[in-house]
Amino acid sequence: MKTVLITGVAGFLGRHAARQFARAGWRVVGVDLATPENAQLSAGTLYRRMELPSAGLGELLRAVPPDACVHCAGRASVPASMEDPAADFRDHTVLTFELLETLRTGAPQCRLLLLSSAAVYGNPSSLPVAETHRTAPLSPYGYHKLQCEMLCEEFTRLYALPTTIVRIFSAYGPGLRRQIVWDICERALGGGAASLPGTGRESHDLIHCRDIAHALVLLADKGGAAADVYNLASGEETTSAALADMLLSALLIEARPVFDDRATPGSPLSLRADVGKIRALGFAPTIGLDQGLRSVATWSAAELSPP
């Protein structure tokens, strides 16, 4: 049985990754800050509560040597990075360096899967954007993700530590209380369905959390490990206006969204991924956008309904 270590295992993507690796027959070891009762992990996950970086991680690696490490820990907010770039730097660049160094000294054969972001591309000059497109981040979040990628390349080239870089586009799904899908639901269910930020012409390449988890298991088995980069997305482009219409329909709210024409600092205008590289490994999304958005609408309505 292979073992996977998941940092940030109690977070949105960490929980889904833990479930999917367990279903695929891996032994799952997770670390996070949450108390065990709040981690909401499935049975069978070996959970250790710790704040990274920590000397305790090295002890854990010696006790349970992992074959792969999925690095989900860190902040995931462009606006928060604009407000507090120092905290974002610590939680991305510094934390990733400490993790890589701990793996180098304690588990040098362990493959690190870095959860990076499409934010490293900024505003691409053409679509779809391939992994070879130049990087030009627009936010501290994007710059710090790119720095983490460079650290992976450093540790692979200089120390032969196997690493795989996964550039995730617009993740969504029940349980995520941030980013555009949640923002639309929250405003709509709060009575503000007709007022949304942006122009409505911004576009997103959305990928469901369960499809992300499937892809991570695939990459842990078959992905290149020489700091190879993979886009993880659906390969389909959806505008903010179309997304709002679909969510309002799923929420059974009769309203037409009105956008305030104010750009969000640090956010790209249009994104659509070239997903040929990961598809060549056998990956294909299984959850269509209509189905995925309905599930989020149902969950959001339950979360935001009055007690």
Coordinates of C-alpha atoms in Angstrom, one line a residue:
M1 CA 0.0 0.0 0.0
K2 CA 1.3 3.4 -1.0
T3 CA 1.2 6.3 1.4
V4 CA 0.3 9.9 0.7
L5 CA 0.9 12.9 3.0
I6 CA -1.6 15.7 2.6
T7 CA -0.8 19.1 4.0
G8 CA -3.9 21.3 4.7
V9 CA -5.9 18.1 4.8
A10 CA -8.8 19.8 6.6
G11 CA -9.2 22.4 3.9
F12 CA -11.6 22.4 0.9
L13 CA -9.3 20.6 -1.6
G14 CA -7.4 18.7 1.1
R15 CA -10.6 16.9 2.3
H16 CA -11.6 15.9 -1.2
A17 CA -8.0 14.7 -2.0
A18 CA -7.9 12.6 1.1
R19 CA -11.2 10.8 0.2
Q20 CA -10.1 10.1 -3.3
F21 CA -6.7 8.8 -2.4
A22 CA -8.3 6.5 0.1
R23 CA -10.8 5.2 -2.5
A24 CA -7.8 4.6 -4.8
G25 CA -6.2 2.3 -2.2
W26 CA -3.6 4.7 -0.7
R27 CA -2.9 5.1 3.0
V28 CA -3.7 8.7 3.8
V29 CA -1.7 10.8 6.4
G30 CA -3.0 14.3 6.9
V31 CA -1.7 17.4 8.7
D32 CA -3.6 20.6 9.5
L33 CA -4.3 23.2 12.2
A34 CA -7.9 22.1 12.8
T35 CA -8.8 20.1 15.9
P36 CA -9.6 16.5 15.1
E37 CA -13.3 16.9 15.7
N38 CA -13.4 19.9 13.2
A39 CA -11.2 18.3 10.5
Q40 CA -14.2 16.5 9.0
L41 CA -12.1 13.7 7.6
S42 CA -13.3 10.3 6.5
A43 CA -12.5 7.2 8.6
G44 CA -9.0 5.7 8.0
T45 CA -7.1 9.0 7.6
L46 CA -4.2 9.2 10.1
Y47 CA -4.4 12.8 11.3
R48 CA -1.8 14.9 13.0
R49 CA -2.6 18.4 14.2
M50 CA 0.3 20.7 13.7
E51 CA 1.1 24.2 12.4
L52 CA 3.6 24.1 9.5
P53 CA 6.5 24.6 9.4
S54 CA 7.1 22.2 12.3
A55 CA 9.9 19.9 13.5
G56 CA 7.0 17.4 14.1
L57 CA 6.7 16.9 10.4
G58 CA 10.1 15.4 10.1
E59 CA 9.2 13.0 13.0
L60 CA 6.1 12.1 11.1
L61 CA 8.0 11.4 7.9
R62 CA 10.3 9.0 9.8
A63 CA 7.3 7.2 11.4
V64 CA 5.2 7.0 8.3
P65 CA 7.4 7.4 5.1
P66 CA 5.2 8.8 2.3
D67 CA 5.4 8.0 -1.4
A68 CA 3.8 11.2 -2.3
C69 CA 2.9 14.5 -0.7
V70 CA 0.0 16.7 -1.8
H71 CA 0.7 20.3 -0.7
C72 CA -2.7 21.8 -0.1
A73 CA -1.7 24.1 2.8
G74 CA -1.6 27.8 2.4
R75 CA -3.9 30.8 1.7
A76 CA -6.2 30.8 -1.3
S77 CA -7.4 34.4 -1.7
V78 CA -6.2 37.0 -4.2
P79 CA -7.9 39.9 -2.3
A80 CA -6.4 38.8 1.0
S81 CA -3.0 38.7 -0.7
M82 CA -3.4 42.2 -1.9
E83 CA -4.2 43.4 1.7
D84 CA -1.5 41.4 3.5
P85 CA 1.2 40.3 1.1
A86 CA 3.6 39.4 4.0
A87 CA 1.2 36.8 5.4
D88 CA 0.7 35.4 1.9
F89 CA 4.4 35.1 1.3
R90 CA 4.9 33.3 4.6
D91 CA 2.0 30.9 3.9
H92 CA 3.2 30.1 0.4
T93 CA 6.8 30.7 -0.3
V94 CA 8.3 30.2 3.1
L95 CA 6.1 27.3 4.0
T96 CA 6.8 25.5 0.7
F97 CA 10.6 26.0 1.1
E98 CA 10.4 24.4 4.6
L99 CA 8.3 21.5 3.3
L100 CA 10.7 20.8 0.4
E101 CA 13.7 21.0 2.8
T102 CA 12.0 18.6 5.2
L103 CA 11.3 16.2 2.4
R104 CA 14.8 16.5 1.0
T105 CA 16.3 15.5 4.4
G106 CA 13.6 13.1 5.6
A107 CA 11.9 11.5 2.6
P108 CA 14.0 12.2 -0.6
Q109 CA 12.1 9.7 -2.7
C110 CA 8.7 11.3 -1.9
R111 CA 7.0 13.1 -4.9
L112 CA 5.7 16.5 -4.0
L113 CA 2.6 17.6 -5.8
L114 CA 2.4 21.4 -5.5
L115 CA -1.1 22.9 -5.8
S116 CA -0.3 26.0 -7.8
S117 CA -2.7 28.3 -9.6
A118 CA -3.6 29.8 -13.0
A119 CA -2.9 33.1 -11.2
V120 CA 0.7 32.7 -12.4
Y121 CA -0.4 33.5 -15.9
G122 CA -2.0 36.8 -15.2
N123 CA -3.8 38.0 -18.3
P124 CA -2.8 35.6 -21.0
S125 CA -2.0 37.0 -24.5
S126 CA -4.0 34.2 -26.1
L127 CA -6.4 31.5 -25.2
P128 CA -6.4 28.6 -24.5
V129 CA -3.3 29.1 -22.3
A130 CA -0.8 26.3 -22.4
E131 CA 1.7 25.4 -19.7
T132 CA 4.4 27.0 -21.9
H133 CA 2.8 30.4 -21.9
R134 CA 4.8 33.1 -20.2
T135 CA 4.0 33.8 -16.6
A136 CA 3.0 37.4 -15.6
P137 CA 1.1 37.4 -12.2
L138 CA -1.2 40.3 -11.2
S139 CA -1.2 39.7 -7.5
P140 CA 1.0 38.8 -4.6
Y141 CA -0.9 35.5 -4.5
G142 CA 0.1 34.8 -8.1
Y143 CA 3.7 35.8 -7.6
H144 CA 4.0 33.7 -4.5
K145 CA 2.6 30.6 -6.3
L146 CA 5.2 31.2 -9.0
Q147 CA 7.9 31.4 -6.4
C148 CA 6.7 28.1 -5.0
E149 CA 7.0 26.6 -8.5
M150 CA 10.6 27.9 -8.8
L151 CA 11.4 26.3 -5.5
C152 CA 10.1 22.9 -6.8
E153 CA 12.3 23.3 -9.8
E154 CA 15.3 24.2 -7.6
F155 CA 14.9 21.1 -5.4
T156 CA 14.3 18.8 -8.4
R157 CA 17.3 20.1 -10.3
L158 CA 19.8 20.5 -7.4
Y159 CA 18.7 17.6 -5.1
A160 CA 16.8 15.2 -7.4
L161 CA 13.6 15.6 -5.3
P162 CA 10.7 14.5 -7.5
T163 CA 8.1 17.3 -7.9
T164 CA 5.0 17.9 -9.9
I165 CA 3.3 21.3 -10.4
V166 CA -0.5 21.5 -10.8
R167 CA -1.9 24.8 -11.9
I168 CA -5.5 24.7 -10.9
F169 CA -7.9 27.1 -12.6
S170 CA -11.3 28.1 -11.0
A171 CA -12.0 25.4 -8.4
Y172 CA -15.6 25.1 -7.1
G173 CA -17.9 22.8 -5.3
P174 CA -20.0 22.4 -2.2
G175 CA -18.0 23.5 0.9
L176 CA -16.1 26.4 -0.7
R177 CA -17.0 29.7 0.9
R178 CA -15.0 32.0 -1.4
Q179 CA -14.5 32.9 -5.1
I180 CA -17.1 33.7 -7.7
V181 CA -19.5 30.8 -7.5
W182 CA -20.0 31.2 -3.7
D183 CA -20.0 35.0 -4.1
I184 CA -22.9 34.9 -6.5
C185 CA -24.9 32.5 -4.4
E186 CA -24.3 34.5 -1.2
R187 CA -25.4 37.7 -2.8
A188 CA -28.4 36.2 -4.5
L189 CA -29.6 34.4 -1.4
G190 CA -29.0 37.6 0.6
G191 CA -31.3 39.6 -1.6
G192 CA -28.6 41.2 -3.7
A193 CA -28.9 39.1 -6.9
A194 CA -29.1 42.1 -9.1
S195 CA -25.8 43.6 -8.0
L196 CA -22.5 41.8 -8.7
P197 CA -18.9 43.1 -9.1
G198 CA -17.1 43.2 -12.5
T199 CA -18.4 43.6 -16.0
G200 CA -20.0 40.2 -16.6
R201 CA -17.6 39.7 -19.5
E202 CA -14.8 38.2 -17.4
S203 CA -14.4 34.5 -18.1
H204 CA -13.5 31.5 -16.0
D205 CA -12.4 27.9 -16.6
L206 CA -14.2 26.1 -13.8
I207 CA -13.3 22.6 -12.4
H208 CA -15.2 20.7 -9.8
C209 CA -13.4 19.7 -6.6
R210 CA -14.1 16.0 -7.1
D211 CA -12.5 16.2 -10.6
I212 CA -9.5 17.9 -9.0
A213 CA -9.1 15.1 -6.5
H214 CA -9.3 12.5 -9.3
A215 CA -6.6 14.3 -11.2
L216 CA -4.3 14.5 -8.2
V217 CA -4.4 10.7 -7.8
L218 CA -3.7 10.3 -11.5
L219 CA -0.7 12.7 -11.3
A220 CA 0.7 11.0 -8.3
D221 CA 0.8 7.8 -10.3
K222 CA 1.6 8.9 -13.8
G223 CA 2.6 12.6 -13.9
G224 CA 6.1 13.8 -14.7
A225 CA 8.2 14.4 -11.6
A226 CA 10.9 16.7 -12.9
A227 CA 9.1 19.9 -11.8
D228 CA 6.7 19.1 -14.7
V229 CA 3.8 21.6 -15.0
Y230 CA 0.1 20.6 -15.7
N231 CA -2.9 22.8 -16.2
L232 CA -5.9 21.4 -14.3
A233 CA -9.2 22.7 -15.6
S234 CA -12.1 21.7 -17.8
G235 CA -10.9 23.5 -20.9
E236 CA -14.2 25.4 -21.2
E237 CA -14.7 29.1 -20.8
T238 CA -17.7 30.6 -19.0
T239 CA -18.4 34.3 -18.6
S240 CA -19.4 35.8 -15.2
A241 CA -22.7 36.8 -16.7
A242 CA -23.5 33.3 -17.9
L243 CA -22.4 31.8 -14.6
A244 CA -24.6 34.2 -12.7
D245 CA -27.6 33.3 -14.9
M246 CA -27.0 29.5 -14.4
L247 CA -26.7 29.9 -10.6
L248 CA -29.8 32.1 -10.3
S249 CA -31.8 29.6 -12.3
A250 CA -30.5 26.7 -10.1
L251 CA -31.5 28.8 -7.0
L252 CA -35.0 29.4 -8.5
I253 CA -34.4 33.2 -8.3
E254 CA -36.0 35.2 -11.0
A255 CA -33.6 38.1 -11.5
R256 CA -31.2 39.4 -14.0
P257 CA -27.7 40.2 -12.7
V258 CA -26.4 43.7 -13.0
F259 CA -22.6 44.2 -12.8
D260 CA -21.0 47.3 -11.4
D261 CA -18.3 47.5 -14.1
R262 CA -15.5 47.6 -11.5
A263 CA -12.5 45.4 -12.1
T264 CA -11.3 43.3 -9.2
P265 CA -7.6 44.1 -8.5
G266 CA -5.3 41.2 -9.1
S267 CA -7.8 39.1 -11.0
P268 CA -7.4 38.2 -14.7
L269 CA -10.0 39.2 -17.2
S270 CA -10.3 35.9 -19.2
L271 CA -9.0 32.4 -18.7
R272 CA -9.4 29.1 -20.6
A273 CA -6.8 26.3 -20.2
D274 CA -5.2 24.1 -22.8
V275 CA -5.7 20.8 -21.0
G276 CA -4.0 18.6 -23.6
K277 CA -1.1 17.6 -21.4
I278 CA -3.2 16.2 -18.5
R279 CA -5.7 14.6 -20.9
A280 CA -2.8 12.7 -22.5
L281 CA -2.4 11.0 -19.1
G282 CA -6.1 9.8 -19.3
F283 CA -7.8 12.6 -17.3
A284 CA -11.2 13.9 -18.3
P285 CA -13.7 15.8 -16.1
T286 CA -16.7 13.8 -15.0
I287 CA -18.9 16.5 -13.5
G288 CA -20.5 18.9 -16.0
L289 CA -20.9 22.6 -15.1
D290 CA -24.7 22.4 -15.0
Q291 CA -24.6 19.4 -12.6
G292 CA -21.8 21.0 -10.5
L293 CA -23.5 24.3 -10.1
R294 CA -26.8 22.7 -9.1
S295 CA -25.0 20.9 -6.3
V296 CA -23.4 24.1 -5.1
A297 CA -26.8 26.0 -5.3
T298 CA -28.5 23.3 -3.2
W299 CA -25.7 23.4 -0.6
S300 CA -25.5 27.2 -0.6
A301 CA -29.3 27.5 0.0
A302 CA -29.0 25.1 2.9
E303 CA -26.0 27.0 4.4
L304 CA -27.5 30.4 4.0
S305 CA -31.1 29.7 4.9
P306 CA -32.3 31.3 8.2
P307 CA -32.1 29.0 11.2

